[in-house]
Amino acid sequence: MVFHFPKAKQIYLIFLTSVLLTACGHSKKVDVSNIDVNVTIERFDHDMNAMETKSIAPQAAYMQKKYGAFYNDFMQRIIQVGSTRDTGYFKTLREIFAAGAYDAVKPEVDSVFPNLDKENEELTDAFRHIKYYYPQIKLPKLYAYFSGFQVQTSNGDGYFAIGLDLFLGAHSKFYTASAITEVFPHYVSRRFTPENITPRVVEGIAREDMFPEGDQDKSLLSKMIYNGKILYYMDKILPDEPDSLKIGYTTKQAKWCTDFKAQIWGYFLEEKLLYETDYNKIQKYLGEAPFTPGLGENNDAAPKLATWTGWQIVREYMDKHPEVTLRQLMVENDAQKILNGSKYRPK
């Protein structure tokens, strides 16, 4: 499907109107200043550095006590040296440091993140918002580490960890290496920036700990609404963050979706995709990609169009049903009810 583009002036007016409406409907702030939450991200990476300068066995014992489940998960799953019970454990650790790769990354991480004061402040505000809506929740401890360029974030028993080596900035020399680009192409690594830490932590906790997706959600509509609820939740927890940062779009991609939201919705309806359950047919509207094939001109269609559209549906549903709380929304698993209640008819 090829879309017909409105004139530049029309595009600007459509975009400006949408921005104003979004600001009015989804940026309502709540007062969280009196909520007793203060976040400090523990620098696991700095304690790992000490293994090179201190006696390794006592430092390992200290870290195991301090970081608990995360220390064991890091050693066994991330760098795969096993546990302290293994005969070659300390020998393997020494070999990792001797290889030089760890020391090559360390200076850039310390340069970009000499401290995490900004991230602590942002996450303190985010966690206070979580506590506002979910007062009984037990928030995880936060740790910063090197993931070996494997994952941006990871979670486990009582913790959420941040792989600083995948937040060094879009132009980091490490992200142009062929071994990295094969796993993280540029359209993904452009989001490996410090300002992405807070939204990725909030999103990760939501998806992995608080609201995991059910196995029964196989239709495109179900997945649209699930992802839309996650992003609406992020609206509430991160009221000052731009939409582009929450969903991972460029400014141009966000504008494209706003300009062509009616055509996007029309495409889903015309192609009878809402109730499609074939993973291979629907994944291209949900997953990471440089663009969505089959829509727009010159490969300029934003990716994850089903996710973005689900977000707009949920927003309209909540606008039309102010009696529904965030907690009620997040446990509502009837995607059809939310679609019907939204009366989503983009123009």
Short mmCIF file of C-alpha atoms in Angstrom, two decimals:
data_model
loop_
_atom_site.label_atom_id
_atom_site.label_comp_id
_atom_site.label_asym_id
_atom_site.label_seq_id
_atom_site.Cartn_x
_atom_site.Cartn_y
_atom_site.Cartn_z
CA MET A 1 0.00 0.00 0.00
CA VAL A 2 1.30 3.46 -0.96
CA PHE A 3 0.05 6.43 1.03
CA HIS A 4 -0.78 9.80 -0.52
CA PHE A 5 1.09 12.50 1.31
CA PRO A 6 -0.62 15.76 2.34
CA LYS A 7 1.13 19.04 1.62
CA ALA A 8 3.84 20.24 3.99
CA LYS A 9 1.60 22.87 5.63
CA GLN A 10 -1.10 20.27 6.23
CA ILE A 11 1.44 17.89 7.75
CA TYR A 12 2.65 20.58 10.13
CA LEU A 13 -0.88 21.46 11.26
CA ILE A 14 -1.83 17.81 11.74
CA PHE A 15 1.33 17.16 13.73
CA LEU A 16 0.94 20.27 15.89
CA THR A 17 -2.69 19.46 16.68
CA SER A 18 -1.77 15.90 17.60
CA VAL A 19 1.04 17.06 19.88
CA LEU A 20 -1.27 19.48 21.68
CA LEU A 21 -3.98 16.87 22.14
CA THR A 22 -1.47 14.34 23.40
CA ALA A 23 -0.03 16.84 25.85
CA CYS A 24 -3.49 17.60 27.21
CA GLY A 25 -4.67 14.03 27.54
CA HIS A 26 -1.68 12.07 28.67
CA SER A 27 0.66 14.33 30.64
CA LYS A 28 -1.45 14.85 33.75
CA LYS A 29 1.01 14.80 36.60
CA VAL A 30 0.51 13.49 40.09
CA ASP A 31 2.38 14.71 43.15
CA VAL A 32 4.91 12.07 44.20
CA SER A 33 7.25 14.33 46.16
CA ASN A 34 6.29 12.88 49.55
CA ILE A 35 6.69 9.23 48.55
CA ASP A 36 9.63 7.75 50.44
CA VAL A 37 11.69 6.25 47.61
CA ASN A 38 15.29 7.11 46.81
CA VAL A 39 17.12 5.15 44.13
CA THR A 40 20.83 4.41 44.13
CA ILE A 41 22.15 2.24 41.32
CA GLU A 42 24.91 0.09 42.77
CA ARG A 43 28.07 0.04 40.62
CA PHE A 44 28.70 -3.67 40.23
CA ASP A 45 31.09 -2.78 37.42
CA HIS A 46 33.32 -0.86 39.85
CA ASP A 47 33.43 -3.77 42.25
CA MET A 48 34.35 -6.01 39.31
CA ASN A 49 37.21 -3.62 38.52
CA ALA A 50 38.57 -4.24 42.02
CA MET A 51 39.11 -7.90 41.18
CA GLU A 52 42.10 -6.81 39.11
CA THR A 53 43.73 -4.86 41.94
CA LYS A 54 42.69 -6.81 45.03
CA SER A 55 43.05 -10.42 46.03
CA ILE A 56 40.44 -12.07 43.84
CA ALA A 57 39.03 -14.62 46.29
CA PRO A 58 38.14 -12.16 49.09
CA GLN A 59 36.71 -9.70 46.55
CA ALA A 60 34.58 -12.45 45.05
CA ALA A 61 33.27 -13.36 48.52
CA TYR A 62 32.52 -9.68 49.22
CA MET A 63 30.63 -9.28 45.93
CA GLN A 64 28.69 -12.50 46.41
CA LYS A 65 27.47 -11.27 49.77
CA LYS A 66 26.71 -7.75 48.51
CA TYR A 67 24.93 -8.64 45.27
CA GLY A 68 23.45 -12.02 46.10
CA ALA A 69 21.41 -13.52 43.26
CA PHE A 70 22.76 -11.07 40.70
CA TYR A 71 26.37 -12.00 41.39
CA ASN A 72 25.59 -15.68 40.81
CA ASP A 73 23.52 -14.94 37.68
CA PHE A 74 26.25 -12.69 36.28
CA MET A 75 29.02 -15.21 36.80
CA GLN A 76 27.06 -18.20 35.58
CA ARG A 77 24.92 -16.75 32.80
CA ILE A 78 26.56 -13.57 31.53
CA ILE A 79 30.30 -14.31 31.57
CA GLN A 80 29.79 -18.04 32.18
CA VAL A 81 32.67 -18.72 34.56
CA GLY A 82 30.54 -20.98 36.75
CA SER A 83 30.27 -20.79 40.52
CA THR A 84 32.81 -20.50 43.32
CA ARG A 85 32.42 -24.25 43.85
CA ASP A 86 33.98 -24.94 40.45
CA THR A 87 37.68 -25.85 40.47
CA GLY A 88 38.65 -23.47 37.67
CA TYR A 89 36.51 -20.54 38.80
CA PHE A 90 39.22 -18.07 39.83
CA LYS A 91 41.53 -19.18 37.04
CA THR A 92 38.83 -18.40 34.46
CA LEU A 93 38.20 -14.99 36.01
CA ARG A 94 41.88 -14.13 35.80
CA GLU A 95 41.93 -15.20 32.14
CA ILE A 96 39.01 -12.89 31.37
CA PHE A 97 40.85 -9.91 32.82
CA ALA A 98 44.11 -10.93 31.14
CA ALA A 99 42.47 -11.12 27.71
CA GLY A 100 42.13 -7.32 27.68
CA ALA A 101 38.56 -7.00 26.35
CA TYR A 102 37.21 -5.98 29.75
CA ASP A 103 39.87 -3.29 30.17
CA ALA A 104 39.18 -2.00 26.65
CA VAL A 105 35.56 -1.22 27.50
CA LYS A 106 36.12 0.11 31.01
CA PRO A 107 37.59 3.56 30.12
CA GLU A 108 34.69 4.46 27.84
CA VAL A 109 32.10 3.32 30.37
CA ASP A 110 33.80 5.40 33.08
CA SER A 111 34.02 8.35 30.69
CA VAL A 112 30.32 8.28 29.80
CA PHE A 113 29.24 7.31 33.33
CA PRO A 114 31.68 8.80 35.86
CA ASN A 115 28.65 8.69 38.14
CA LEU A 116 24.98 7.80 37.82
CA ASP A 117 23.57 10.86 39.58
CA LYS A 118 21.27 11.80 36.69
CA GLU A 119 19.98 8.24 36.33
CA ASN A 120 19.45 7.95 40.09
CA GLU A 121 17.38 11.14 40.06
CA GLU A 122 15.29 10.06 37.06
CA LEU A 123 14.67 6.58 38.42
CA THR A 124 13.83 7.93 41.85
CA ASP A 125 11.05 9.95 40.24
CA ALA A 126 9.92 6.96 38.13
CA PHE A 127 9.91 4.59 41.11
CA ARG A 128 7.94 7.11 43.16
CA HIS A 129 5.33 7.12 40.39
CA ILE A 130 5.24 3.33 40.44
CA LYS A 131 4.70 3.43 44.21
CA TYR A 132 1.95 6.04 43.76
CA TYR A 133 -0.05 3.65 41.58
CA TYR A 134 1.14 0.42 43.23
CA PRO A 135 1.88 1.26 46.89
CA GLN A 136 2.37 -2.38 47.94
CA ILE A 137 4.91 -3.25 45.24
CA LYS A 138 8.39 -4.29 46.27
CA LEU A 139 10.75 -2.45 43.94
CA PRO A 140 13.92 -4.21 42.77
CA LYS A 141 17.46 -3.24 43.63
CA LEU A 142 19.29 -1.70 40.68
CA TYR A 143 22.78 -2.70 39.58
CA ALA A 144 25.02 -1.39 36.80
CA TYR A 145 27.38 -3.80 35.06
CA PHE A 146 29.08 -4.73 31.78
CA SER A 147 26.95 -7.20 29.84
CA GLY A 148 29.67 -8.11 27.36
CA PHE A 149 27.51 -6.42 24.68
CA GLN A 150 24.81 -9.03 25.19
CA VAL A 151 21.77 -7.36 26.76
CA GLN A 152 20.83 -3.83 27.77
CA THR A 153 18.95 -4.93 30.84
CA SER A 154 18.39 -8.13 32.80
CA ASN A 155 16.28 -9.06 35.77
CA GLY A 156 16.23 -11.73 38.42
CA ASP A 157 15.32 -12.43 42.02
CA GLY A 158 14.86 -8.99 43.58
CA TYR A 159 17.08 -7.10 41.14
CA PHE A 160 17.09 -5.27 37.82
CA ALA A 161 20.46 -4.78 36.14
CA ILE A 162 21.63 -2.23 33.58
CA GLY A 163 24.30 -3.12 31.03
CA LEU A 164 26.16 0.18 30.76
CA ASP A 165 28.17 -1.05 27.77
CA LEU A 166 24.96 -0.89 25.72
CA PHE A 167 24.15 2.72 26.69
CA LEU A 168 27.38 4.44 25.64
CA GLY A 169 25.89 6.66 22.94
CA ALA A 170 24.80 5.95 19.37
CA HIS A 171 28.23 6.77 17.94
CA SER A 172 30.33 4.66 20.27
CA LYS A 173 33.20 2.98 18.43
CA PHE A 174 32.14 -0.37 19.86
CA TYR A 175 28.81 -0.38 18.02
CA THR A 176 30.43 -0.23 14.59
CA ALA A 177 32.36 -3.47 15.07
CA SER A 178 31.08 -6.22 12.78
CA ALA A 179 30.52 -8.64 15.66
CA ILE A 180 28.23 -6.07 17.30
CA THR A 181 26.39 -4.90 14.17
CA GLU A 182 25.45 -8.48 13.35
CA VAL A 183 23.51 -8.63 16.62
CA PHE A 184 22.58 -4.95 16.98
CA PRO A 185 22.24 -3.20 13.60
CA HIS A 186 22.34 0.59 13.52
CA TYR A 187 18.56 1.00 13.70
CA VAL A 188 18.79 -0.69 17.11
CA SER A 189 22.11 0.68 18.40
CA ARG A 190 21.06 4.29 17.69
CA ARG A 191 19.03 3.92 20.91
CA PHE A 192 22.06 2.82 22.97
CA THR A 193 22.23 6.20 24.66
CA PRO A 194 22.27 7.27 28.33
CA GLU A 195 18.83 8.90 28.08
CA ASN A 196 17.37 5.49 27.23
CA ILE A 197 18.31 3.99 30.60
CA THR A 198 15.30 5.17 32.58
CA PRO A 199 12.61 4.26 30.00
CA ARG A 200 14.22 0.85 29.38
CA VAL A 201 14.33 0.10 33.11
CA VAL A 202 10.69 1.12 33.55
CA GLU A 203 9.63 -0.86 30.48
CA GLY A 204 11.66 -3.90 31.50
CA ILE A 205 10.19 -4.04 35.00
CA ALA A 206 6.72 -3.65 33.53
CA ARG A 207 7.11 -6.38 30.92
CA GLU A 208 9.14 -8.87 32.90
CA ASP A 209 7.99 -8.45 36.49
CA MET A 210 4.68 -6.64 36.75
CA PHE A 211 2.70 -7.40 33.58
CA PRO A 212 4.19 -10.33 31.64
CA GLU A 213 2.40 -11.13 28.40
CA GLY A 214 0.10 -14.14 28.57
CA ASP A 215 0.64 -17.16 26.36
CA GLN A 216 -2.95 -16.93 25.18
CA ASP A 217 -2.36 -13.55 23.52
CA LYS A 218 -1.71 -14.74 19.97
CA SER A 219 -3.81 -12.47 17.75
CA LEU A 220 -2.41 -9.22 16.43
CA LEU A 221 -5.15 -7.30 18.25
CA SER A 222 -4.23 -8.92 21.58
CA LYS A 223 -0.58 -8.06 21.06
CA MET A 224 -1.44 -4.52 19.97
CA ILE A 225 -3.44 -3.90 23.13
CA TYR A 226 -0.88 -5.56 25.41
CA ASN A 227 1.93 -3.41 24.03
CA GLY A 228 -0.35 -0.37 24.06
CA LYS A 229 -1.06 -0.91 27.77
CA ILE A 230 2.67 -1.12 28.53
CA LEU A 231 3.27 2.18 26.75
CA TYR A 232 0.27 3.81 28.45
CA TYR A 233 1.69 2.64 31.77
CA MET A 234 4.94 4.35 30.77
CA ASP A 235 2.94 7.51 30.05
CA LYS A 236 1.92 7.54 33.69
CA ILE A 237 5.26 6.55 35.19
CA LEU A 238 7.33 8.82 32.93
CA PRO A 239 5.08 11.84 32.34
CA ASP A 240 7.94 14.06 31.18
CA GLU A 241 9.50 11.68 28.67
CA PRO A 242 8.74 12.22 24.96
CA ASP A 243 6.73 9.56 23.18
CA SER A 244 9.62 8.86 20.81
CA LEU A 245 11.86 7.82 23.71
CA LYS A 246 9.21 5.56 25.23
CA ILE A 247 8.59 3.58 22.04
CA GLY A 248 12.10 3.94 20.64
CA TYR A 249 11.30 6.03 17.55
CA THR A 250 13.21 8.81 15.92
CA THR A 251 11.38 12.13 15.83
CA LYS A 252 10.76 11.54 12.13
CA GLN A 253 9.24 8.10 12.74
CA ALA A 254 6.96 9.45 15.47
CA LYS A 255 5.78 12.21 13.15
CA TRP A 256 5.20 9.72 10.33
CA CYS A 257 2.88 7.66 12.53
CA THR A 258 0.95 10.76 13.57
CA ASP A 259 0.60 11.96 9.99
CA PHE A 260 -0.64 8.61 8.68
CA LYS A 261 -2.47 7.07 11.62
CA ALA A 262 -5.73 6.82 9.64
CA GLN A 263 -4.01 5.06 6.76
CA ILE A 264 -2.20 2.71 9.16
CA TRP A 265 -5.50 1.72 10.78
CA GLY A 266 -7.14 1.36 7.38
CA TYR A 267 -4.35 -0.96 6.29
CA PHE A 268 -4.84 -3.27 9.28
CA LEU A 269 -8.57 -3.41 8.58
CA GLU A 270 -8.29 -3.88 4.80
CA GLU A 271 -5.74 -6.66 5.19
CA LYS A 272 -7.88 -8.32 7.90
CA LEU A 273 -4.92 -8.43 10.27
CA LEU A 274 -6.53 -7.72 13.65
CA TYR A 275 -7.46 -11.33 14.35
CA GLU A 276 -4.57 -12.92 12.49
CA THR A 277 -2.61 -15.34 14.71
CA ASP A 278 0.09 -16.46 12.29
CA TYR A 279 3.32 -15.28 13.94
CA ASN A 280 5.15 -14.93 10.62
CA LYS A 281 2.42 -12.65 9.25
CA ILE A 282 2.09 -10.33 12.23
CA GLN A 283 5.60 -10.10 13.64
CA LYS A 284 6.70 -7.51 11.08
CA TYR A 285 4.18 -5.09 12.62
CA LEU A 286 5.48 -5.67 16.15
CA GLY A 287 9.21 -6.35 16.06
CA GLU A 288 12.33 -4.26 15.64
CA ALA A 289 13.07 -3.20 12.07
CA PRO A 290 14.34 -0.19 10.16
CA PHE A 291 10.85 0.26 8.64
CA THR A 292 7.58 -1.58 8.03
CA PRO A 293 7.50 -3.18 4.57
CA GLY A 294 4.44 -2.66 2.40
CA LEU A 295 3.47 0.74 3.77
CA GLY A 296 4.51 4.26 2.89
CA GLU A 297 6.93 5.36 0.21
CA ASN A 298 10.67 4.83 -0.09
CA ASN A 299 10.79 2.60 3.01
CA ASP A 300 9.91 5.52 5.26
CA ALA A 301 7.16 3.80 7.26
CA ALA A 302 7.98 3.61 10.95
CA PRO A 303 8.50 0.14 12.48
CA LYS A 304 6.30 -1.45 15.16
CA LEU A 305 3.12 0.06 13.73
CA ALA A 306 0.89 -2.41 15.56
CA THR A 307 2.52 -1.44 18.86
CA TRP A 308 2.12 2.27 18.14
CA THR A 309 -1.51 1.82 17.06
CA GLY A 310 -2.30 -0.26 20.14
CA TRP A 311 -0.92 2.61 22.22
CA GLN A 312 -3.28 5.09 20.58
CA ILE A 313 -6.24 2.74 21.06
CA VAL A 314 -5.49 2.38 24.78
CA ARG A 315 -5.07 6.13 25.14
CA GLU A 316 -8.45 6.77 23.54
CA TYR A 317 -10.06 4.08 25.67
CA MET A 318 -8.74 5.69 28.85
CA ASP A 319 -9.76 9.16 27.64
CA LYS A 320 -13.32 7.93 27.09
CA HIS A 321 -13.43 6.01 30.38
CA PRO A 322 -11.98 8.25 33.11
CA GLU A 323 -13.52 5.99 35.74
CA VAL A 324 -11.04 3.22 34.79
CA THR A 325 -7.89 3.32 36.91
CA LEU A 326 -4.43 2.39 35.73
CA ARG A 327 -4.54 -0.73 37.88
CA GLN A 328 -7.86 -1.78 36.33
CA LEU A 329 -6.53 -1.18 32.84
CA MET A 330 -3.43 -3.28 33.36
CA VAL A 331 -5.41 -6.34 34.52
CA GLU A 332 -8.01 -6.04 31.75
CA ASN A 333 -7.17 -8.82 29.31
CA ASP A 334 -10.14 -8.38 26.95
CA ALA A 335 -8.52 -6.69 23.98
CA GLN A 336 -11.80 -6.52 22.09
CA LYS A 337 -13.45 -4.69 25.01
CA ILE A 338 -10.71 -2.07 24.96
CA LEU A 339 -10.93 -1.66 21.18
CA ASN A 340 -14.72 -1.34 21.27
CA GLY A 341 -14.60 1.04 24.21
CA SER A 342 -12.01 3.25 22.52
CA LYS A 343 -14.20 3.83 19.46
CA TYR A 344 -10.91 4.22 17.64
CA ARG A 345 -11.57 6.00 14.35
CA PRO A 346 -8.46 7.97 13.42
CA LYS A 347 -8.84 10.71 10.81
#
